[in-house]
CSV table of C-alpha atoms and ligand atoms in Angstrom, one decimal:
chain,number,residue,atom,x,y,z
A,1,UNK,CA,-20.9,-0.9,10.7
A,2,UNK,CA,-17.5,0.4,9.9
A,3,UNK,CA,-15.9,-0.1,7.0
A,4,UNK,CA,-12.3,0.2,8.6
A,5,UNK,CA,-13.0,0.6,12.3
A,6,UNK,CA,-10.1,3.5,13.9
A,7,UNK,CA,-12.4,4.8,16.8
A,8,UNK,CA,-12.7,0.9,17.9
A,9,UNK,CA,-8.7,1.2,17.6
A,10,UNK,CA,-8.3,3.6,19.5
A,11,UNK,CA,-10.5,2.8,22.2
A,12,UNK,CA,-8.5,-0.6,22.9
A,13,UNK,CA,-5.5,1.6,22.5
A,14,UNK,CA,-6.7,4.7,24.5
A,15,UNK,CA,-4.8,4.5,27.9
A,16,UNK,CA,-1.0,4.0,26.0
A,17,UNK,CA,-2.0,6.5,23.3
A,18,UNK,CA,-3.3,9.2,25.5
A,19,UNK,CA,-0.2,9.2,27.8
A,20,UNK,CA,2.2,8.8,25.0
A,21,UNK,CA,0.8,11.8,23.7
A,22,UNK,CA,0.8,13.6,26.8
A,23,UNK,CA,3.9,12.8,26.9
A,24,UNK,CA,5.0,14.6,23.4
A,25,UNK,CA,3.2,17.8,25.1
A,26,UNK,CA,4.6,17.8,28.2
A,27,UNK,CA,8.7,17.1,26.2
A,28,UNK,CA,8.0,20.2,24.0
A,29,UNK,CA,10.1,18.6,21.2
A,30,UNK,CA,7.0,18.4,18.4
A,31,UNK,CA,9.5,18.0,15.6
A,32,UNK,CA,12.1,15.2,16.1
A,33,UNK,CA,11.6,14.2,19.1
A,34,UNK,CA,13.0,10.8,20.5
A,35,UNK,CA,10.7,9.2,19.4
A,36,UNK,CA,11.3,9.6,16.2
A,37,UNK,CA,14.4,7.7,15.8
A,38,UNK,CA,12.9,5.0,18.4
A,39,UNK,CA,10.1,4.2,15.8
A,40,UNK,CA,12.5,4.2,13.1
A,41,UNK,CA,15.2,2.0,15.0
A,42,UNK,CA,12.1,-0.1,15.5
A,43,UNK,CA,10.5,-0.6,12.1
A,44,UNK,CA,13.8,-1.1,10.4
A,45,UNK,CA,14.7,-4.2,12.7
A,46,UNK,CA,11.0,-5.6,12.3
A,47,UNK,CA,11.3,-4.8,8.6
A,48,UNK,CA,14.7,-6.3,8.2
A,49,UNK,CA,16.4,-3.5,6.4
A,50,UNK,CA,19.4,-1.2,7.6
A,51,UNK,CA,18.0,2.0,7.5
A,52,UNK,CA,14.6,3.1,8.0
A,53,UNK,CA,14.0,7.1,7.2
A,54,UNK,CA,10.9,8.5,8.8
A,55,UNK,CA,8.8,11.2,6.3
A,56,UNK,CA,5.8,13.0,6.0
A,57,UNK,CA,3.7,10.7,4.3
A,58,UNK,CA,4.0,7.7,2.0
A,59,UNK,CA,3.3,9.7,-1.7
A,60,UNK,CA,6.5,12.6,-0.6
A,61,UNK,CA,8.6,8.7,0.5
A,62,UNK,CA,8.3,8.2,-3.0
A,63,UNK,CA,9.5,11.4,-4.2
A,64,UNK,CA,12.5,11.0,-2.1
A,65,UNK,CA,13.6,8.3,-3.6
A,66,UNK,CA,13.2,8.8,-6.8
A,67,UNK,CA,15.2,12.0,-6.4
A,68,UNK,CA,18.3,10.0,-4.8
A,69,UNK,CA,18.0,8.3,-7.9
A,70,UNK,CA,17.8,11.2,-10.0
A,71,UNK,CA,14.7,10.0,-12.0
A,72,UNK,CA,13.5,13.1,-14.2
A,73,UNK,CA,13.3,14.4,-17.9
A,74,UNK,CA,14.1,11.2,-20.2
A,75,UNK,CA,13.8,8.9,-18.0
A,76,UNK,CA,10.8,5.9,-18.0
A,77,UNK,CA,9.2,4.5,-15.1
A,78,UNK,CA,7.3,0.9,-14.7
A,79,UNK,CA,3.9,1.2,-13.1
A,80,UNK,CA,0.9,-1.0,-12.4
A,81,UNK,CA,-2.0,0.0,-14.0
A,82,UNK,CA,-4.4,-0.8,-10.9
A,83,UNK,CA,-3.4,0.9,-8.1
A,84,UNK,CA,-3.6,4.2,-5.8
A,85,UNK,CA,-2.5,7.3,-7.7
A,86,UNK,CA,0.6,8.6,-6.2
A,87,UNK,CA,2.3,4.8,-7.5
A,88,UNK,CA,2.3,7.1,-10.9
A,89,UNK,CA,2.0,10.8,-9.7
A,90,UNK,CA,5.5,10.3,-8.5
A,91,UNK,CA,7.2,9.7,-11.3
A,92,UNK,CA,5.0,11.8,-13.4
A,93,UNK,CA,5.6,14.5,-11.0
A,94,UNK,CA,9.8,14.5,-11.1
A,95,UNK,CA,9.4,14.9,-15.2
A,96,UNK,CA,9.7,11.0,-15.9
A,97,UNK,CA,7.5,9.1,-17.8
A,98,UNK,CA,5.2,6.2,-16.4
A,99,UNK,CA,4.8,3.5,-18.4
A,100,UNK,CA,1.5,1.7,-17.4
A,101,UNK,CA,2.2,-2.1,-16.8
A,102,UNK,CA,-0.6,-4.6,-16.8
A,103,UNK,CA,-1.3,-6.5,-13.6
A,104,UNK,CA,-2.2,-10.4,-12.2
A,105,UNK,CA,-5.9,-11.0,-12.4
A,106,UNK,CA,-5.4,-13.5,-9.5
A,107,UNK,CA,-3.2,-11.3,-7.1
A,108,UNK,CA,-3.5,-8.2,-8.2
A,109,UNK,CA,0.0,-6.8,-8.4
A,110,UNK,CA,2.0,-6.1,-11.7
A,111,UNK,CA,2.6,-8.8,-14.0
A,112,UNK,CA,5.8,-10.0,-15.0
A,113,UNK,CA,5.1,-10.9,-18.6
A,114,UNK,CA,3.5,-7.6,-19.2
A,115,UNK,CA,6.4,-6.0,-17.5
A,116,UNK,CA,8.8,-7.4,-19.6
A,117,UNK,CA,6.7,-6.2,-22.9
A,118,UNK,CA,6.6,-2.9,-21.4
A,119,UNK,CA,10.3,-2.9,-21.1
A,120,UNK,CA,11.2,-4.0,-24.1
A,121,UNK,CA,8.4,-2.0,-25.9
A,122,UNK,CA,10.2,1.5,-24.6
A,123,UNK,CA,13.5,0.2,-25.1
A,124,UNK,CA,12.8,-0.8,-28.8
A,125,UNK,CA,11.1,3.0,-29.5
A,126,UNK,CA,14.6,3.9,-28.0
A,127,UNK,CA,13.4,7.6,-26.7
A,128,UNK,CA,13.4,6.9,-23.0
A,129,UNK,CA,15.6,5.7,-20.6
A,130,UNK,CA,14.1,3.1,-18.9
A,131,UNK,CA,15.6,3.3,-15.3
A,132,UNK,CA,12.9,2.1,-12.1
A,133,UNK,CA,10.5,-0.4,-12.0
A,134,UNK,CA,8.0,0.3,-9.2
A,135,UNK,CA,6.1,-2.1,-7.6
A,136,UNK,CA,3.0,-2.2,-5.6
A,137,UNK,CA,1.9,-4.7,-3.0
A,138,UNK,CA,-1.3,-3.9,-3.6
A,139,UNK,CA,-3.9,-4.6,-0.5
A,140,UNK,CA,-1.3,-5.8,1.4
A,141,UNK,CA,0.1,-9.1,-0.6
A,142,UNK,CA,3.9,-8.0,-1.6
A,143,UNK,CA,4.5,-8.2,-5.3
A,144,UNK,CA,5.7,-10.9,-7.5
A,145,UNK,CA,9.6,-9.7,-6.3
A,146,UNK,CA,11.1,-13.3,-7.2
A,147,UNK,CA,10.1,-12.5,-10.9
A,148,UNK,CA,10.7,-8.8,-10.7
A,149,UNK,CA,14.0,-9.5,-9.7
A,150,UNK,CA,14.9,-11.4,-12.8
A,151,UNK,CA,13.4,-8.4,-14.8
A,152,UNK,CA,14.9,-6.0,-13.1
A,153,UNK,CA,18.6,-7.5,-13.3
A,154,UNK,CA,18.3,-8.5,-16.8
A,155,UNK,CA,17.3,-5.0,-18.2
A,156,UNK,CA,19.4,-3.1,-15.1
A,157,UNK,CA,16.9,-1.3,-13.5
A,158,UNK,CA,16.0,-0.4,-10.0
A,159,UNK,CA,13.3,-1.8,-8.1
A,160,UNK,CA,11.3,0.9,-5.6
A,161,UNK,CA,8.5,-1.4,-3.2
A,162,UNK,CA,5.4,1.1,-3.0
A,163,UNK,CA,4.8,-0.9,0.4
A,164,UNK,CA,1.7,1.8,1.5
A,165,UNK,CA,-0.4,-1.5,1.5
A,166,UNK,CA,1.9,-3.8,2.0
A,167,UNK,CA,3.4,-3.5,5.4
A,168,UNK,CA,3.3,-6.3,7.2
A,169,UNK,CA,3.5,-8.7,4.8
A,170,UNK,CA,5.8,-11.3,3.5
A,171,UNK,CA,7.2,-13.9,1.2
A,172,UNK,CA,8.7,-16.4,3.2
A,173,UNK,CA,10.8,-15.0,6.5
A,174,UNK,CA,11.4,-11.8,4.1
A,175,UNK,CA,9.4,-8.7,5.3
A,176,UNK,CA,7.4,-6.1,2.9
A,177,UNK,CA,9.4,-3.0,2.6
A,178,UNK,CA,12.4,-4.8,2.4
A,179,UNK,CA,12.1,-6.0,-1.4
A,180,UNK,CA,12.9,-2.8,-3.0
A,181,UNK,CA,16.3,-1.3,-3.2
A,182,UNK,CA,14.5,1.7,-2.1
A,183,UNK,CA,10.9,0.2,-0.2
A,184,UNK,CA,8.3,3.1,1.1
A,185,UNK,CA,5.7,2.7,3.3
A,186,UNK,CA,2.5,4.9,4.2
A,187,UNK,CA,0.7,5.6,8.0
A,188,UNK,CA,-2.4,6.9,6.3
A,189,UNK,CA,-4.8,6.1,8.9
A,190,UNK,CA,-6.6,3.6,7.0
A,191,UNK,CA,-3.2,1.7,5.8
A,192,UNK,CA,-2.4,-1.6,7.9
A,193,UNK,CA,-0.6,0.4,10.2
A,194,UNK,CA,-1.8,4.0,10.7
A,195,UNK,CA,-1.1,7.4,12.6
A,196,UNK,CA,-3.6,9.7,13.3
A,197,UNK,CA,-2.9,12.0,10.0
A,198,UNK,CA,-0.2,11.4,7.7
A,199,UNK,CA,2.8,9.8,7.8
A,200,UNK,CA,5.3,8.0,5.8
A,201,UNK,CA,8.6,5.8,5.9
A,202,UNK,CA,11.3,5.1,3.0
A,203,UNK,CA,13.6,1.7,3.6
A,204,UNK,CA,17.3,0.9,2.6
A,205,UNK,CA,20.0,-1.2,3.0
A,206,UNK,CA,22.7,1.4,1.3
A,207,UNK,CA,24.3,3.8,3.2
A,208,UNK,CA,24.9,6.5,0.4
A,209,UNK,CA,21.2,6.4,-0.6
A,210,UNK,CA,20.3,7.0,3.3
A,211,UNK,CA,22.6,9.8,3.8
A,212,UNK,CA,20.5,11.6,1.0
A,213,UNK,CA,17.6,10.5,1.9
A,214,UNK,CA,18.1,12.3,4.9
A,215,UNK,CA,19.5,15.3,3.3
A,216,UNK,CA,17.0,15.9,0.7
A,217,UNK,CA,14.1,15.2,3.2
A,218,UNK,CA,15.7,18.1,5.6
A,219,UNK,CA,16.0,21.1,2.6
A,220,UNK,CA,18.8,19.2,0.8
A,221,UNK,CA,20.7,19.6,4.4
A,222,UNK,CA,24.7,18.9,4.9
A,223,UNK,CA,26.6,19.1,7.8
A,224,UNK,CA,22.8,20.8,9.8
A,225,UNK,CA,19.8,22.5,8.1
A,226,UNK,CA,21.3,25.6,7.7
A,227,UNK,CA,24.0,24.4,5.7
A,228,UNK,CA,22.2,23.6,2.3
A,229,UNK,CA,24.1,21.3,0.0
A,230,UNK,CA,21.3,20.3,-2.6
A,231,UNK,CA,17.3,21.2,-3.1
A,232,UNK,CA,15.3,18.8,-1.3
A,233,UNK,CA,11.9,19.0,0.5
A,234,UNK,CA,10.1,19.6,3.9
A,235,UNK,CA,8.9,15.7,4.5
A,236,UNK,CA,9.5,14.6,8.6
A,237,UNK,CA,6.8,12.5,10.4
A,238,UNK,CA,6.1,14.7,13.5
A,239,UNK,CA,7.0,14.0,17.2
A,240,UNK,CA,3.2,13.5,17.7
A,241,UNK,CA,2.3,11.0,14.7
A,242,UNK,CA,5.9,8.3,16.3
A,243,UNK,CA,4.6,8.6,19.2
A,244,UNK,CA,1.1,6.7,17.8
A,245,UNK,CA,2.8,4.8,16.0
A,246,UNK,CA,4.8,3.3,19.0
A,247,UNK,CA,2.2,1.8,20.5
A,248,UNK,CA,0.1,0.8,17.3
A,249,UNK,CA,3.3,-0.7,15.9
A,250,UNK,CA,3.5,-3.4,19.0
A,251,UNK,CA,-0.7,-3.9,18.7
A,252,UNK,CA,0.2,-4.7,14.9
A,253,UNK,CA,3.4,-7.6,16.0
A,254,UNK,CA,1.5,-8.8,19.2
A,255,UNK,CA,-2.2,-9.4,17.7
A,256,UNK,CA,-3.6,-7.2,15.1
A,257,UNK,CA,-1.5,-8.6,11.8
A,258,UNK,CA,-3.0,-12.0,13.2
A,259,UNK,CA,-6.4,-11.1,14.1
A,260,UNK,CA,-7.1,-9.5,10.7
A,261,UNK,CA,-5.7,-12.3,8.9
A,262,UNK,CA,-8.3,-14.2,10.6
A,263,UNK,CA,-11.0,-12.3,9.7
A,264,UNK,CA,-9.6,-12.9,6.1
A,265,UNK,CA,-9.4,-16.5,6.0
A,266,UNK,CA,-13.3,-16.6,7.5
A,267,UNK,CA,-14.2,-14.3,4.4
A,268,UNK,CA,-12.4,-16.7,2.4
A,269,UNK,CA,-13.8,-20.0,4.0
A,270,UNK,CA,-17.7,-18.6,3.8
A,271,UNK,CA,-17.6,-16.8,0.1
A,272,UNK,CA,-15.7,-18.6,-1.8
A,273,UNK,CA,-18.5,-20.9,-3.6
A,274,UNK,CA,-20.2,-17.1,-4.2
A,275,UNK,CA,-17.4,-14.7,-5.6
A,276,UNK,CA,-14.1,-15.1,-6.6
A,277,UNK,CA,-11.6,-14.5,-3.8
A,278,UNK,CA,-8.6,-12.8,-3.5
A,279,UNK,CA,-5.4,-15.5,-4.0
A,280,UNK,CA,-2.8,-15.3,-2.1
A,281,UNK,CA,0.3,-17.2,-3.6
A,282,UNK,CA,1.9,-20.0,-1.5
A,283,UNK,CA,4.7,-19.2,0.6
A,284,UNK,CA,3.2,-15.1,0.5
A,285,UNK,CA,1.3,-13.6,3.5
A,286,UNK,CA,-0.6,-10.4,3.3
A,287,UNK,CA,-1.4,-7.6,5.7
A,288,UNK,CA,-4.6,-7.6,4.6
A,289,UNK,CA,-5.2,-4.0,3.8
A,290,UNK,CA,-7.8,-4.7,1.8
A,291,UNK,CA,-10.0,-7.9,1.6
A,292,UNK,CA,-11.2,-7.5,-2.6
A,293,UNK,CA,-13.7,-9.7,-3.9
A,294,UNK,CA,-14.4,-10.2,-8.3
A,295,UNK,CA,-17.9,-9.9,-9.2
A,296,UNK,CA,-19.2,-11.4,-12.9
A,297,UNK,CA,-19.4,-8.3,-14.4
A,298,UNK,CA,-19.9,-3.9,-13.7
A,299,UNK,CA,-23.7,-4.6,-13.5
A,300,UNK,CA,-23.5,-7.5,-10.6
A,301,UNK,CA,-20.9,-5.5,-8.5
A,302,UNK,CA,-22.8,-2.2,-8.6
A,303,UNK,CA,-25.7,-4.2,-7.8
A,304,UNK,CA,-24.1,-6.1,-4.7
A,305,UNK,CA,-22.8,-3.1,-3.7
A,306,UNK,CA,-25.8,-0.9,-3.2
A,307,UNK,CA,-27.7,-4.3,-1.6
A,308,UNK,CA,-25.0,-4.3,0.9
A,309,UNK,CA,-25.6,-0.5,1.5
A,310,UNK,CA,-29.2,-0.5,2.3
A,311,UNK,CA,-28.6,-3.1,4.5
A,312,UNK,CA,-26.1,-0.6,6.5
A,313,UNK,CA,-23.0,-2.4,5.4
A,314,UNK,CA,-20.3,-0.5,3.9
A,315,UNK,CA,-18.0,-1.3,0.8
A,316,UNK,CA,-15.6,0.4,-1.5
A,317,UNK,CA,-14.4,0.6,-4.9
A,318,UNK,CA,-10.6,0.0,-5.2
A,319,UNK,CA,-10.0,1.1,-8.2
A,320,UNK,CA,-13.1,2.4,-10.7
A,321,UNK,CA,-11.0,3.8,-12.9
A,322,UNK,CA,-7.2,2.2,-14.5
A,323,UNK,CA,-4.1,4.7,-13.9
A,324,UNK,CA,-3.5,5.0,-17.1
A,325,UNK,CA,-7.5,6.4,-17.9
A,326,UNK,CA,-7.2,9.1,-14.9
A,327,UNK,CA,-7.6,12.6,-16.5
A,328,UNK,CA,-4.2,13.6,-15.4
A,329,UNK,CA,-2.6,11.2,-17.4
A,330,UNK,CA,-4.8,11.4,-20.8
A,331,UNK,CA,-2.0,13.4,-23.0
A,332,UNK,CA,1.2,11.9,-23.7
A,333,UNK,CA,2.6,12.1,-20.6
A,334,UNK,CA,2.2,8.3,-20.3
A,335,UNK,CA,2.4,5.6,-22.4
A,336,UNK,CA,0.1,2.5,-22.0
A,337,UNK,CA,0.6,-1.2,-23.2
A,338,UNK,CA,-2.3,-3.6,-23.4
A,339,UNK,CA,-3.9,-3.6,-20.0
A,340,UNK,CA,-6.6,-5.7,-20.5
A,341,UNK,CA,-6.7,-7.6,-16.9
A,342,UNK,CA,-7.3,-4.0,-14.9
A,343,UNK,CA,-9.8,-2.6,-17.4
A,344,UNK,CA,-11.6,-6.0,-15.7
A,345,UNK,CA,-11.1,-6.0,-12.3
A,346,UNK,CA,-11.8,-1.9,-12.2
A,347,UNK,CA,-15.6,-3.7,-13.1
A,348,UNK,CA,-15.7,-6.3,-11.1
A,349,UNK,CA,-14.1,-5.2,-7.6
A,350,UNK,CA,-15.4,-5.0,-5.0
A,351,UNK,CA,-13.7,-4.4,-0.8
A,352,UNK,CA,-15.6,-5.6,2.3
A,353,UNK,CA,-15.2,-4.4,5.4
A,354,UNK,CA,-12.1,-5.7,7.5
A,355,UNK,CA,-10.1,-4.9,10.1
A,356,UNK,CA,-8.3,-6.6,13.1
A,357,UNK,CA,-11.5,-5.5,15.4
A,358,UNK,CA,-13.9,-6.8,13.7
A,359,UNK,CA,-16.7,-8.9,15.7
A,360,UNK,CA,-17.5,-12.5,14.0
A,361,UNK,CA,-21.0,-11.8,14.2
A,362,UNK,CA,-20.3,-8.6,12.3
A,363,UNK,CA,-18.6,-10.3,10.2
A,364,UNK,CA,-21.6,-12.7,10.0
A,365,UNK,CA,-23.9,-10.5,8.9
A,366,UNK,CA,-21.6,-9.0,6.0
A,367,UNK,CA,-21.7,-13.0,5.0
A,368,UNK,CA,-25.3,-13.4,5.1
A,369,UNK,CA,-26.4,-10.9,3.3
A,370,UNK,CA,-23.3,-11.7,0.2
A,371,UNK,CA,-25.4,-15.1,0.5
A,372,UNK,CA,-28.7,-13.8,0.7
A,373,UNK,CA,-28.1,-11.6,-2.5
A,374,UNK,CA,-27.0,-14.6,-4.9
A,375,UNK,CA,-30.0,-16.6,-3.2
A,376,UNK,CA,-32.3,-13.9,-4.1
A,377,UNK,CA,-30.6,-13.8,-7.5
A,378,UNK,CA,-31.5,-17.4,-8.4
A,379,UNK,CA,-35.3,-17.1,-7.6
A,380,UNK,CA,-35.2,-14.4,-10.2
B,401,PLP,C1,-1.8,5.3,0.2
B,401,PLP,C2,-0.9,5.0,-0.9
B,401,PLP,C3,0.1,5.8,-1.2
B,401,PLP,C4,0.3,7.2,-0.7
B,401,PLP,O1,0.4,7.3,0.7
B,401,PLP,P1,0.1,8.7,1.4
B,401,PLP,O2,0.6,8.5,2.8
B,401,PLP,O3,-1.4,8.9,1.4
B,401,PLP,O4,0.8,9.8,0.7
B,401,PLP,C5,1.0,5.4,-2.2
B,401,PLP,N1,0.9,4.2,-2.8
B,401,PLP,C6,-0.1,3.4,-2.5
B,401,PLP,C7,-0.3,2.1,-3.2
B,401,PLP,C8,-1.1,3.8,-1.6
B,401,PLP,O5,-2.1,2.9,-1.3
C-alpha cells in the first residue's frame, strides 16, 4: 500500500501527460513556454485572485514575497509552531525574526488567542518590528482567516497564506490561496496538487506587488532580464512541470478534490469512536492533504504506528518535533511563547494513508486493523 499513491496518478493520467509532454519537447521552449502563463491564467481564475505568479517551488514563493515586502533585519514574523519548516526558514532566512505562535488543538492551524499574546508580547519588549503574520493551512484546512483578519488589522500587519497544503480548500465560496495579501502555494509532488519535481505559485490581488514579484523572481529584472533594476532570485516553474500541471489541475476540479474528500469522511465515519479525528470547522472545506489522527499519548502512537507497519500499511509523522525545538532555531534567532498545544500533538499524531485513488477495500483494511489494535488493546 501506498502512503500517497503518484504512480496510480499517473497511470489514470498517462495518455494526456505523456503527449503534453511530448508536446514541451517537440516546442523547444523548456523555460516559459505557453504553458506557463496558461496554468497561471488558469489557477488564478480557479483561485479567485488577480494575479497568479508561477515559481520554482513553494519555500522560494515565500521568499518572494517577503522580499516585496521588504521583511529583513528588525523586523518580527508570526509563525505556527506546528508546521513544515520552510513556514519559518523564510523569514529566518531574509534576517527577520520568527516568533513561534501556538496552534488549535482541534484544527491544527495557528491560534488566534496565542497570536494575539505573541503580538503583543514583542510589541511590549519594543525591539522588533512586528510586520507579517504568516499563516498555514495546515493539511489542507485554510486557517482561522476571519480571526486573523481582525488581528492583523488591529496591530497593522500583513497576512502571507502559506497555502503548500492548503490548495483546494475553502471557507465558504472563498478559495485557499486567496486569503493572504500575498498567498503561496507548493506542487511538491506529494502536495494536493503536484508536478513531477518542484514547483511553486505566489497569489495577489495588487498590481505593484505583482510587478515585483515578477521582477525579483527574473534577477530583479526591469524593462527584460538583461536590464537589472534590483537583486532578486532565479525561481520560474519550468515549461515541463505547467505542462503536468495542466492536466492534473482539471483531474483536481473535475473529481480528485471530491474523491479524496470522500475517502476522508469514510476515515472519519469508521474511527471516530477509536481516535480523535481531525475537525473541520463548519462552513471550511479541506483539500485533504493530510488525513491526521490524535493518539492518547507518544507511547500509544508509536505503538499504532509500528502495528500498522508490520501489517504493510504505511503512516507518517507530521510533525515529531515543534518549529521552535528544530536545531536551526535553538539560539536566539527565535523567540517562543507558550506552545503547549503543539508540544501535544507532535506526541500524539499520527497521518494515514489518503489520496483521491485510494480503493475502499484499501481503505478497509487501514480501518480494520486501527480497530483491531484497540480490540487487541482491551484484552490486554
Ligand atoms: C511543502 C511546504 C512548503 C514548501 O514547499 P516546497 O515546494 O517544498 O518548497 C512550505 N510550507 C508548507 C506548510 C509546506 O507543507
Amino acid at each position: 500500500m501506498q502512503f500517497r499513491d503518484l504512480r496510480k496518478q499517473y497511470q489514470i493520467l498517462k495518455q494526456d501527460i505523456d503527449k503534453e509532454i511530448q508536446c514541451v519537447l517537440t516546442d523547444g521552449n523548456y523555460i516559459s513556454g505557453y504553458q506557463v502563463e496558461e496554468l497561471e491564467k488558469q489557477l488564478a481564475e480557479y483561485v479567485g485572485t488577480k494575479y497568479c505568479i508561477s515559481c520554482g517551488n513553494g519555500t522560494d514563493a515565500l521568499s518572494l514575497a517577503l522580499m516585496v515586502w521588504n521583511v529583513g533585519a528588525g523586523d518580527a514574523v508570526f509563525v505556527p509552531d506546528f508546521t513544515f519548516f520552510a513556514s519559518g526558514e523564510t523569514p529566518a532566512y531574509r534576517g527577520a525574526v520568527p516568533i513561534f505562535v501556538d496552534v488549535e488543538k482541534d484544527t491544527f492551524n495557528i491560534s488566534p488567542t496565542s497570536l494575539e499574546h505573541a503580538i503583543i508580547k514583542v510589541k511590549e519588549e519594543g525591539k522588533l518590528n512586528p510586520k507579517v503574520i504568516i499563516a498555514v493551512d495546515l493539511f489542507g484546512q485554510p486557517a482561522d482567516y476571519p480571526e486573523i483578519k481582525k488581528i492583523a488589522e488591529k496591530y497593522n500587519l500583513l497576512i502571507l497564506e502559506d497555502g503548500a497544503q492548503g490548495f483546494g480548500g475553502r471557507i465558504g465560496k472563498q478559495r485557499a490561496c486567496s486569503f493572504g495579501d500575498i498567498s503561496t502555494t507548493s506542487f511538491f509532488p506529494a502536495k494536493p496538487l503536484g508536478c513531477y519535481g518542484d514547483g511553486g505559485a505566489i497569489f495577489t490581488d495588487q498590481d505593484e506587488w505583482a510587478q515585483l514579484l515578477k521582477s525579483y523572481q527574473v534577477h530583479g529584472k526591469g524593462k527584460n532580464k538583461y536590464d537589472n533594476v534590483r537583486i532578486g532570485v532565479n525561481s520560474r516553474l519550468d515549461t515541463l512541470q505547467a505542462a503536468v500541471l495542466l492536466v492534473k489541475l482539471r483531474a483536481f476540479k473535475e473529481y480528485e478534490l471530491n474523491a479524496v474528500n470522500q475517502v476522508a469522511e469514510r476515515y472519519t465515519q469508521s474511527l471516530k469512536e477509536f481516535v480523535q479525528i481531525p475537525e473541520i470547522k463548519a462552513n471550511y472545506y479541506s483539500s485533504w492533504a493530510q488525513y491526521s489522527i490524535l493518539l492518547e499519548d507518544e507511547e500509544m502512537r508509536n505503538s499504532l504506528q509500528s502495528y500498522l507497519k508490520e501489517k504493510g500499511i504505511p503512516t507518517m509523522v507530521y510533525y515529531s518535533k515543534p518549529m521552535s525545538q528544530q536545531t536551526a532555531f535553538r539560539g536566539d534567532d527565535c523567540i517562543k511563547v507558550e506552545l503547549p498545544v503543539t508540544e501535544q500533538l507532535c506526541q500524539q499524531i499520527l497521518a494515514l494513508p489518503l489520496h483521491p485513488y485510494m480503493e475502499t477495500e484499501e481503505q478497509e483494511r487501514v480501518i480494520d486493523h486501527i480497530k483491531e489494535f484497540f480490540s487487541c488493546k482491551e484484552r490486554i
